[in-house]
Each structure stands twice: as C-alpha cells, then as structure tokens.
DNA sequence: GAGGTAACTTGTAAATTGCAAGTTACCGGT
DNA sequence: ACCGGTAACTTGCAATTTACAAGTTACCTC
C-alpha cells in the first residue's frame, strides 16, 4: 500500500474499507491494539508476524491519516508515542470479531481455541459484545486476556 | 500475496483470515460474487477497480487452494469457467456485511446509500440476514440488486 | 555525561504488481 | 470444415513495494 492513493478506486463499501484499513499490516496493528492492548511502535514491532520498521511506520501514518488512529506523545516518557483508536477505529471491532469467528471455525489450530468464552459471546451477539468491550479497549486493556481459558482475569459479560 | 506462503505466519485468528482471504484483490473477487452475482474470470476482470489479468488469475487460484472457491467448467460454454463459493466462502458473507456497515457510516459518498434497506437489515441482525441471503448467493443472484432503492426487484425479508 | 532506548529514516536487493502482448481451446455462423 | 471472435489464462518487463540492515535523533536513567 503506497503512502496514500490520490483517489479511491471506487466507493463500493468493500473497496472503501480495503483502502482505509484493509491492508494486511494495518489490520495486524488494529488487532494488536484491540486484542493485545498494545499502544506503541515498539510493541507492534515485537509482534510475531514480524513488521518491517519502514512498513510499520508507513501503516501507522496511514491509519492516522485515515482517522482510525490518533498519535500522541507519551506524557511519562518523551521518547514514546501512544497510538489509540478513534471512534472510527473502535467501530472496526465487530469486523475483527467476525474474522475471529471465521478463523475459529476453519483453522484447526486457531488460537481462538484459547478463548472459547469470547468466541461464544461473539457468536451470540457480536454487536453487543463489541459495544461492551469498547471501554476496555479504550483503557488499553488486552481484551483477550480476560477470556483466556483458565486465565486469572476471566470474566463473563 | 505470493502464490502460497509455505507456512502461516501465525495462528492468530486475524492473521489466519488475512492469509486466507485478506488480500485486497481476493476480497474484491468475493464481493463481486456475493453482491454482484459474478461468476467468471471475464466478469471479474470488468470490475471498476481494474484487476490485472495475472493478479486475477493468481488470486482465483489462491482462493480455490484455500477452499473458499471452487472452479468448474461451464456446461453450456466450454471456454468458460464458473467460480462458486464453498461453505467456507459463504461463511464470509457476515464479514463482508460488516465492511458494508462500516463504510456506510464513514464514507460520505458510499454506494451503500443506494441500498439503505439492506444496510438497515444488516445493522439489525447481520447473522440472520447473511443466513437468509445465502441461497440467493448460491444461485448466483446479485444480492444488491434486490435492495437497490427504487429497483424493480426490491424485497423485504 | 555516558550508555541505552524509542521511534523513525534511509539504502538497497529481492519480491510483487501493473501493463501489454501473446497463447490455447472453444463457439457460432457459413 | 473454416473463420473471426471470445474466454481464460500465461509470459515478459518496467515500475512499485517489501524486507532487511544500518543509520539518526531525541530523550531516559544512572
């Protein structure tokens, strides 16, 4: 994905989404924020899928430009930048959850198996769960942590 | 997206989805099938986003390899190939619908504005609408057509 | 002030994409 | 059977984009 395409290829809703957040790496950043509570360049960089530094930087820039993320300087540490989801970004949670559902069904080895409780909740009512987890995401909590089987913070909505 | 990555980068549900269908062009193919009732190479090629012939071929091959599409020779015309969604592919409809919802909300010029009825139904219950529209998609009907404002075939579920 | 860290930027080779131009098989009409 | 035309690809390259390694700059911590 280049810096920024001059014009959208089309206003088809699917295409619009793809151009805004549909890049592979962009979506992994969003995943890191929502499911893992990550917030900074360095944390994203540590993801197992292996970002290249330049790609990570360009995707962060892109997501900020799209209004899906905001970037702020960390108050406690001047070197750090903190990326957060805007409303527009938070509204992507249901989409991420649908991906989880699909992969849970078709990936025999899916890590979703570790959060059966959450998967079931999403199946039952994605929209509701997404809305209820929003505050947690805003607070920077790793949504997944609460639902890891046998985990300490397991919670039922 | 290369022909086929040797191994998955991870079994994170989001990453799994991305590697299976998350490529920009792959998703546009799925959109063409679900919303526009397209079935053949030539029809996909005519999409306004402009597939390159080699990319289109490689993505179709990839989706078939992933078990999301099947390819069959057209009985009536030996030159044609017909691509259809498998169960695995049909299960992506809710995901496409979530994209529609998001884009309808954030793209001022979204074409989703032409199908307010469908958007509303999806908002109300994505899963149900997806299930009910499945047969139409299987029959190769363009889901969108039924919901175009003022269109002849408008229908309420 | 020295050493280390966070967030990037730059350089470059390798991989992927976008075009344009084939190729092969099949269709429909004559 | 022949012929122009179509459908689905494949191939060859130039232009992008990516992956990786190596900086750079600002800011902590000690």
Short mmCIF file of N, CA and C in Angstrom, two decimals, chain B residues 47-141:
data_model
loop_
_atom_site.label_atom_id
_atom_site.label_comp_id
_atom_site.label_asym_id
_atom_site.label_seq_id
_atom_site.Cartn_x
_atom_site.Cartn_y
_atom_site.Cartn_z
N UNK B 47 -14.50 -5.48 -13.45
CA UNK B 47 -14.77 -4.64 -12.28
C UNK B 47 -14.05 -3.31 -12.37
N UNK B 48 -14.71 -2.30 -11.83
CA UNK B 48 -14.16 -0.96 -12.00
C UNK B 48 -12.82 -0.73 -11.31
N UNK B 49 -12.49 -1.56 -10.31
CA UNK B 49 -11.22 -1.37 -9.64
C UNK B 49 -10.03 -1.80 -10.51
N UNK B 50 -10.31 -2.54 -11.58
CA UNK B 50 -9.28 -2.86 -12.54
C UNK B 50 -8.28 -3.94 -12.14
N UNK B 51 -8.68 -5.17 -12.24
CA UNK B 51 -7.76 -6.27 -11.99
C UNK B 51 -6.73 -6.35 -13.11
N UNK B 52 -5.52 -6.72 -12.76
CA UNK B 52 -4.55 -7.10 -13.78
C UNK B 52 -4.84 -8.57 -14.05
N UNK B 53 -4.66 -8.98 -15.27
CA UNK B 53 -5.02 -10.36 -15.60
C UNK B 53 -4.25 -11.39 -14.79
N UNK B 54 -2.96 -11.14 -14.61
CA UNK B 54 -2.16 -12.12 -13.88
C UNK B 54 -2.52 -12.16 -12.40
N UNK B 55 -2.82 -11.00 -11.85
CA UNK B 55 -3.20 -10.94 -10.44
C UNK B 55 -4.54 -11.64 -10.23
N UNK B 56 -5.45 -11.37 -11.12
CA UNK B 56 -6.76 -12.01 -11.01
C UNK B 56 -6.59 -13.52 -11.03
N UNK B 57 -5.81 -14.00 -11.97
CA UNK B 57 -5.61 -15.46 -12.09
C UNK B 57 -4.97 -16.01 -10.82
N UNK B 58 -3.98 -15.30 -10.29
CA UNK B 58 -3.30 -15.83 -9.10
C UNK B 58 -4.21 -15.82 -7.88
N UNK B 59 -5.06 -14.80 -7.76
CA UNK B 59 -5.97 -14.75 -6.63
C UNK B 59 -7.05 -15.81 -6.72
N UNK B 60 -7.56 -16.04 -7.93
CA UNK B 60 -8.57 -17.08 -8.08
C UNK B 60 -7.95 -18.43 -7.69
N UNK B 61 -6.75 -18.64 -8.15
CA UNK B 61 -6.05 -19.88 -7.83
C UNK B 61 -5.88 -20.02 -6.31
N UNK B 62 -5.51 -18.90 -5.70
CA UNK B 62 -5.30 -18.91 -4.26
C UNK B 62 -6.60 -19.25 -3.51
N UNK B 63 -7.68 -18.59 -3.91
CA UNK B 63 -8.96 -18.81 -3.22
C UNK B 63 -9.45 -20.25 -3.40
N UNK B 64 -9.17 -20.81 -4.55
CA UNK B 64 -9.55 -22.20 -4.77
C UNK B 64 -8.68 -23.10 -3.89
N UNK B 65 -7.40 -22.79 -3.83
CA UNK B 65 -6.49 -23.58 -3.00
C UNK B 65 -6.88 -23.50 -1.53
N UNK B 66 -7.43 -22.37 -1.12
CA UNK B 66 -7.84 -22.20 0.27
C UNK B 66 -9.18 -22.86 0.56
N UNK B 67 -9.84 -23.34 -0.49
CA UNK B 67 -11.14 -23.96 -0.28
C UNK B 67 -12.26 -22.97 -0.09
N UNK B 68 -12.02 -21.75 -0.55
CA UNK B 68 -13.05 -20.71 -0.42
C UNK B 68 -13.91 -20.66 -1.69
N UNK B 69 -13.28 -20.97 -2.80
CA UNK B 69 -13.99 -21.05 -4.08
C UNK B 69 -13.76 -22.42 -4.70
N UNK B 70 -14.68 -22.78 -5.60
CA UNK B 70 -14.44 -23.96 -6.43
C UNK B 70 -14.50 -23.47 -7.87
N UNK B 71 -13.81 -24.19 -8.70
CA UNK B 71 -13.81 -23.84 -10.11
C UNK B 71 -14.41 -24.99 -10.89
N UNK B 72 -15.34 -24.69 -11.77
CA UNK B 72 -15.94 -25.76 -12.58
C UNK B 72 -16.05 -25.27 -14.02
N UNK B 73 -15.98 -26.20 -14.96
CA UNK B 73 -16.15 -25.81 -16.35
C UNK B 73 -17.62 -25.54 -16.59
N UNK B 74 -17.88 -24.52 -17.36
CA UNK B 74 -19.26 -24.20 -17.68
C UNK B 74 -19.79 -25.27 -18.63
N UNK B 75 -20.97 -25.81 -18.29
CA UNK B 75 -21.53 -26.89 -19.11
C UNK B 75 -21.97 -26.37 -20.48
N UNK B 76 -22.45 -25.15 -20.47
CA UNK B 76 -23.00 -24.61 -21.72
C UNK B 76 -21.96 -24.01 -22.65
N UNK B 77 -20.83 -23.64 -22.05
CA UNK B 77 -19.80 -22.99 -22.87
C UNK B 77 -18.43 -23.47 -22.40
N UNK B 78 -17.86 -24.33 -23.18
CA UNK B 78 -16.60 -24.98 -22.81
C UNK B 78 -15.44 -24.03 -22.57
N UNK B 79 -15.59 -22.78 -23.02
CA UNK B 79 -14.50 -21.83 -22.80
C UNK B 79 -14.56 -21.27 -21.40
N UNK B 80 -15.75 -21.23 -20.88
CA UNK B 80 -15.95 -20.57 -19.59
C UNK B 80 -15.66 -21.44 -18.38
N UNK B 81 -15.23 -20.78 -17.33
CA UNK B 81 -15.05 -21.46 -16.05
C UNK B 81 -16.00 -20.75 -15.09
N UNK B 82 -16.58 -21.48 -14.20
CA UNK B 82 -17.51 -20.89 -13.24
C UNK B 82 -16.94 -21.05 -11.84
N UNK B 83 -16.79 -19.93 -11.17
CA UNK B 83 -16.28 -19.95 -9.80
C UNK B 83 -17.45 -19.81 -8.83
N UNK B 84 -17.47 -20.66 -7.82
CA UNK B 84 -18.55 -20.59 -6.84
C UNK B 84 -17.99 -20.63 -5.43
N UNK B 85 -18.74 -20.05 -4.51
CA UNK B 85 -18.34 -20.08 -3.11
C UNK B 85 -18.62 -21.44 -2.51
N UNK B 86 -17.69 -21.92 -1.72
CA UNK B 86 -17.92 -23.12 -0.93
C UNK B 86 -18.62 -22.68 0.35
N UNK B 87 -18.90 -23.61 1.24
CA UNK B 87 -19.46 -23.25 2.54
C UNK B 87 -18.53 -22.26 3.23
N UNK B 88 -17.25 -22.60 3.15
CA UNK B 88 -16.23 -21.77 3.77
C UNK B 88 -16.28 -20.35 3.22
N UNK B 89 -16.54 -20.26 1.94
CA UNK B 89 -16.63 -18.95 1.32
C UNK B 89 -17.92 -18.23 1.70
N UNK B 90 -19.01 -18.98 1.72
CA UNK B 90 -20.30 -18.38 2.09
C UNK B 90 -20.25 -17.85 3.51
N UNK B 91 -19.44 -18.48 4.33
CA UNK B 91 -19.32 -18.02 5.72
C UNK B 91 -18.60 -16.69 5.84
N UNK B 92 -18.14 -16.16 4.73
CA UNK B 92 -17.50 -14.85 4.78
C UNK B 92 -18.51 -13.72 4.55
N UNK B 93 -19.73 -14.08 4.23
CA UNK B 93 -20.75 -13.06 3.98
C UNK B 93 -20.92 -12.11 5.17
N UNK B 94 -21.00 -12.61 6.40
CA UNK B 94 -21.16 -11.69 7.53
C UNK B 94 -20.01 -10.69 7.62
N UNK B 95 -18.83 -11.13 7.27
CA UNK B 95 -17.67 -10.26 7.31
C UNK B 95 -17.79 -9.16 6.27
N UNK B 96 -18.19 -9.53 5.07
CA UNK B 96 -18.38 -8.53 4.02
C UNK B 96 -19.46 -7.53 4.45
N UNK B 97 -20.49 -8.04 5.08
CA UNK B 97 -21.56 -7.17 5.54
C UNK B 97 -21.07 -6.19 6.61
N UNK B 98 -20.19 -6.63 7.47
CA UNK B 98 -19.65 -5.70 8.47
C UNK B 98 -18.86 -4.59 7.78
N UNK B 99 -18.17 -4.95 6.73
CA UNK B 99 -17.43 -3.92 5.99
C UNK B 99 -18.40 -2.91 5.40
N UNK B 100 -19.50 -3.40 4.90
CA UNK B 100 -20.50 -2.51 4.32
C UNK B 100 -21.01 -1.54 5.37
N UNK B 101 -21.28 -2.08 6.54
CA UNK B 101 -21.79 -1.24 7.63
C UNK B 101 -20.79 -0.13 7.97
N UNK B 102 -19.56 -0.52 8.11
CA UNK B 102 -18.54 0.45 8.49
C UNK B 102 -18.39 1.53 7.42
N UNK B 103 -18.32 1.11 6.19
CA UNK B 103 -18.13 2.07 5.10
C UNK B 103 -19.36 2.94 4.91
N UNK B 104 -20.52 2.36 5.13
CA UNK B 104 -21.75 3.13 5.00
C UNK B 104 -21.72 4.28 6.00
N UNK B 105 -21.11 4.01 7.16
CA UNK B 105 -21.05 5.01 8.20
C UNK B 105 -19.99 6.07 7.93
N UNK B 106 -18.88 5.66 7.36
CA UNK B 106 -17.76 6.60 7.24
C UNK B 106 -17.44 7.13 5.85
N UNK B 107 -18.04 6.54 4.84
CA UNK B 107 -17.79 7.10 3.51
C UNK B 107 -18.98 7.97 3.13
N UNK B 108 -18.71 9.24 3.08
CA UNK B 108 -19.75 10.19 2.75
C UNK B 108 -20.41 9.86 1.42
N UNK B 109 -19.60 9.32 0.50
CA UNK B 109 -20.15 9.05 -0.83
C UNK B 109 -20.40 7.57 -1.08
N UNK B 110 -20.56 6.82 0.00
CA UNK B 110 -20.69 5.38 -0.18
C UNK B 110 -21.86 4.95 -1.06
N UNK B 111 -21.57 3.98 -1.86
CA UNK B 111 -22.63 3.42 -2.70
C UNK B 111 -23.64 2.66 -1.84
N UNK B 112 -23.26 2.43 -0.61
CA UNK B 112 -24.19 1.74 0.29
C UNK B 112 -25.46 2.57 0.46
N UNK B 113 -25.34 3.85 0.15
CA UNK B 113 -26.51 4.72 0.27
C UNK B 113 -27.61 4.27 -0.70
N UNK B 114 -27.22 3.50 -1.66
CA UNK B 114 -28.22 3.04 -2.63
C UNK B 114 -29.00 1.83 -2.14
N UNK B 115 -28.53 1.25 -1.04
CA UNK B 115 -29.23 0.08 -0.51
C UNK B 115 -29.51 0.23 0.98
N UNK B 116 -30.19 1.32 1.34
CA UNK B 116 -30.47 1.58 2.75
C UNK B 116 -31.23 0.44 3.42
N UNK B 117 -32.09 -0.19 2.67
CA UNK B 117 -32.87 -1.28 3.25
C UNK B 117 -31.98 -2.41 3.72
N UNK B 118 -31.05 -2.80 2.89
CA UNK B 118 -30.15 -3.89 3.26
C UNK B 118 -29.26 -3.49 4.42
N UNK B 119 -28.75 -2.26 4.36
CA UNK B 119 -27.89 -1.80 5.44
C UNK B 119 -28.62 -1.88 6.77
N UNK B 120 -29.84 -1.46 6.76
CA UNK B 120 -30.60 -1.48 8.00
C UNK B 120 -30.81 -2.91 8.50
N UNK B 121 -31.11 -3.79 7.58
CA UNK B 121 -31.29 -5.20 7.97
C UNK B 121 -30.02 -5.76 8.58
N UNK B 122 -28.89 -5.44 7.97
CA UNK B 122 -27.62 -5.95 8.49
C UNK B 122 -27.36 -5.39 9.88
N UNK B 123 -27.65 -4.11 10.05
CA UNK B 123 -27.47 -3.50 11.37
C UNK B 123 -28.28 -4.23 12.42
N UNK B 124 -29.48 -4.56 12.04
CA UNK B 124 -30.39 -5.20 12.97
C UNK B 124 -29.91 -6.60 13.31
N UNK B 125 -29.54 -7.36 12.33
CA UNK B 125 -29.10 -8.73 12.60
C UNK B 125 -28.32 -9.32 11.43
N UNK B 126 -27.07 -8.99 11.42
CA UNK B 126 -26.17 -9.43 10.35
C UNK B 126 -26.26 -10.93 10.11
N UNK B 127 -26.14 -11.66 11.19
CA UNK B 127 -26.09 -13.11 11.07
C UNK B 127 -27.35 -13.69 10.41
N UNK B 128 -28.46 -13.15 10.80
CA UNK B 128 -29.72 -13.66 10.25
C UNK B 128 -29.83 -13.32 8.76
N UNK B 129 -29.56 -12.07 8.43
CA UNK B 129 -29.66 -11.67 7.03
C UNK B 129 -28.67 -12.47 6.18
N UNK B 130 -27.47 -12.65 6.70
CA UNK B 130 -26.47 -13.42 5.96
C UNK B 130 -26.98 -14.81 5.67
N UNK B 131 -27.58 -15.42 6.68
CA UNK B 131 -28.10 -16.78 6.50
C UNK B 131 -29.22 -16.80 5.47
N UNK B 132 -30.07 -15.81 5.53
CA UNK B 132 -31.21 -15.82 4.62
C UNK B 132 -30.84 -15.50 3.18
N UNK B 133 -29.76 -14.75 3.02
CA UNK B 133 -29.37 -14.41 1.66
C UNK B 133 -28.48 -15.47 1.00
N UNK B 134 -27.98 -16.33 1.81
CA UNK B 134 -27.12 -17.41 1.31
C UNK B 134 -27.64 -18.12 0.07
N UNK B 135 -28.88 -18.57 0.11
CA UNK B 135 -29.41 -19.27 -1.07
C UNK B 135 -29.36 -18.42 -2.34
N UNK B 136 -29.60 -17.14 -2.18
CA UNK B 136 -29.54 -16.27 -3.35
C UNK B 136 -28.14 -16.25 -3.93
N UNK B 137 -27.17 -16.14 -3.03
CA UNK B 137 -25.79 -16.10 -3.48
C UNK B 137 -25.44 -17.41 -4.18
N UNK B 138 -25.88 -18.50 -3.59
CA UNK B 138 -25.60 -19.80 -4.19
C UNK B 138 -26.18 -19.88 -5.59
N UNK B 139 -27.37 -19.31 -5.74
CA UNK B 139 -27.99 -19.33 -7.07
C UNK B 139 -27.36 -18.34 -8.04
N UNK B 140 -26.40 -17.59 -7.56
CA UNK B 140 -25.72 -16.69 -8.46
C UNK B 140 -26.43 -15.37 -8.66
N UNK B 141 -27.33 -15.07 -7.74
CA UNK B 141 -28.02 -13.80 -7.89
C UNK B 141 -27.21 -12.68 -7.24
#
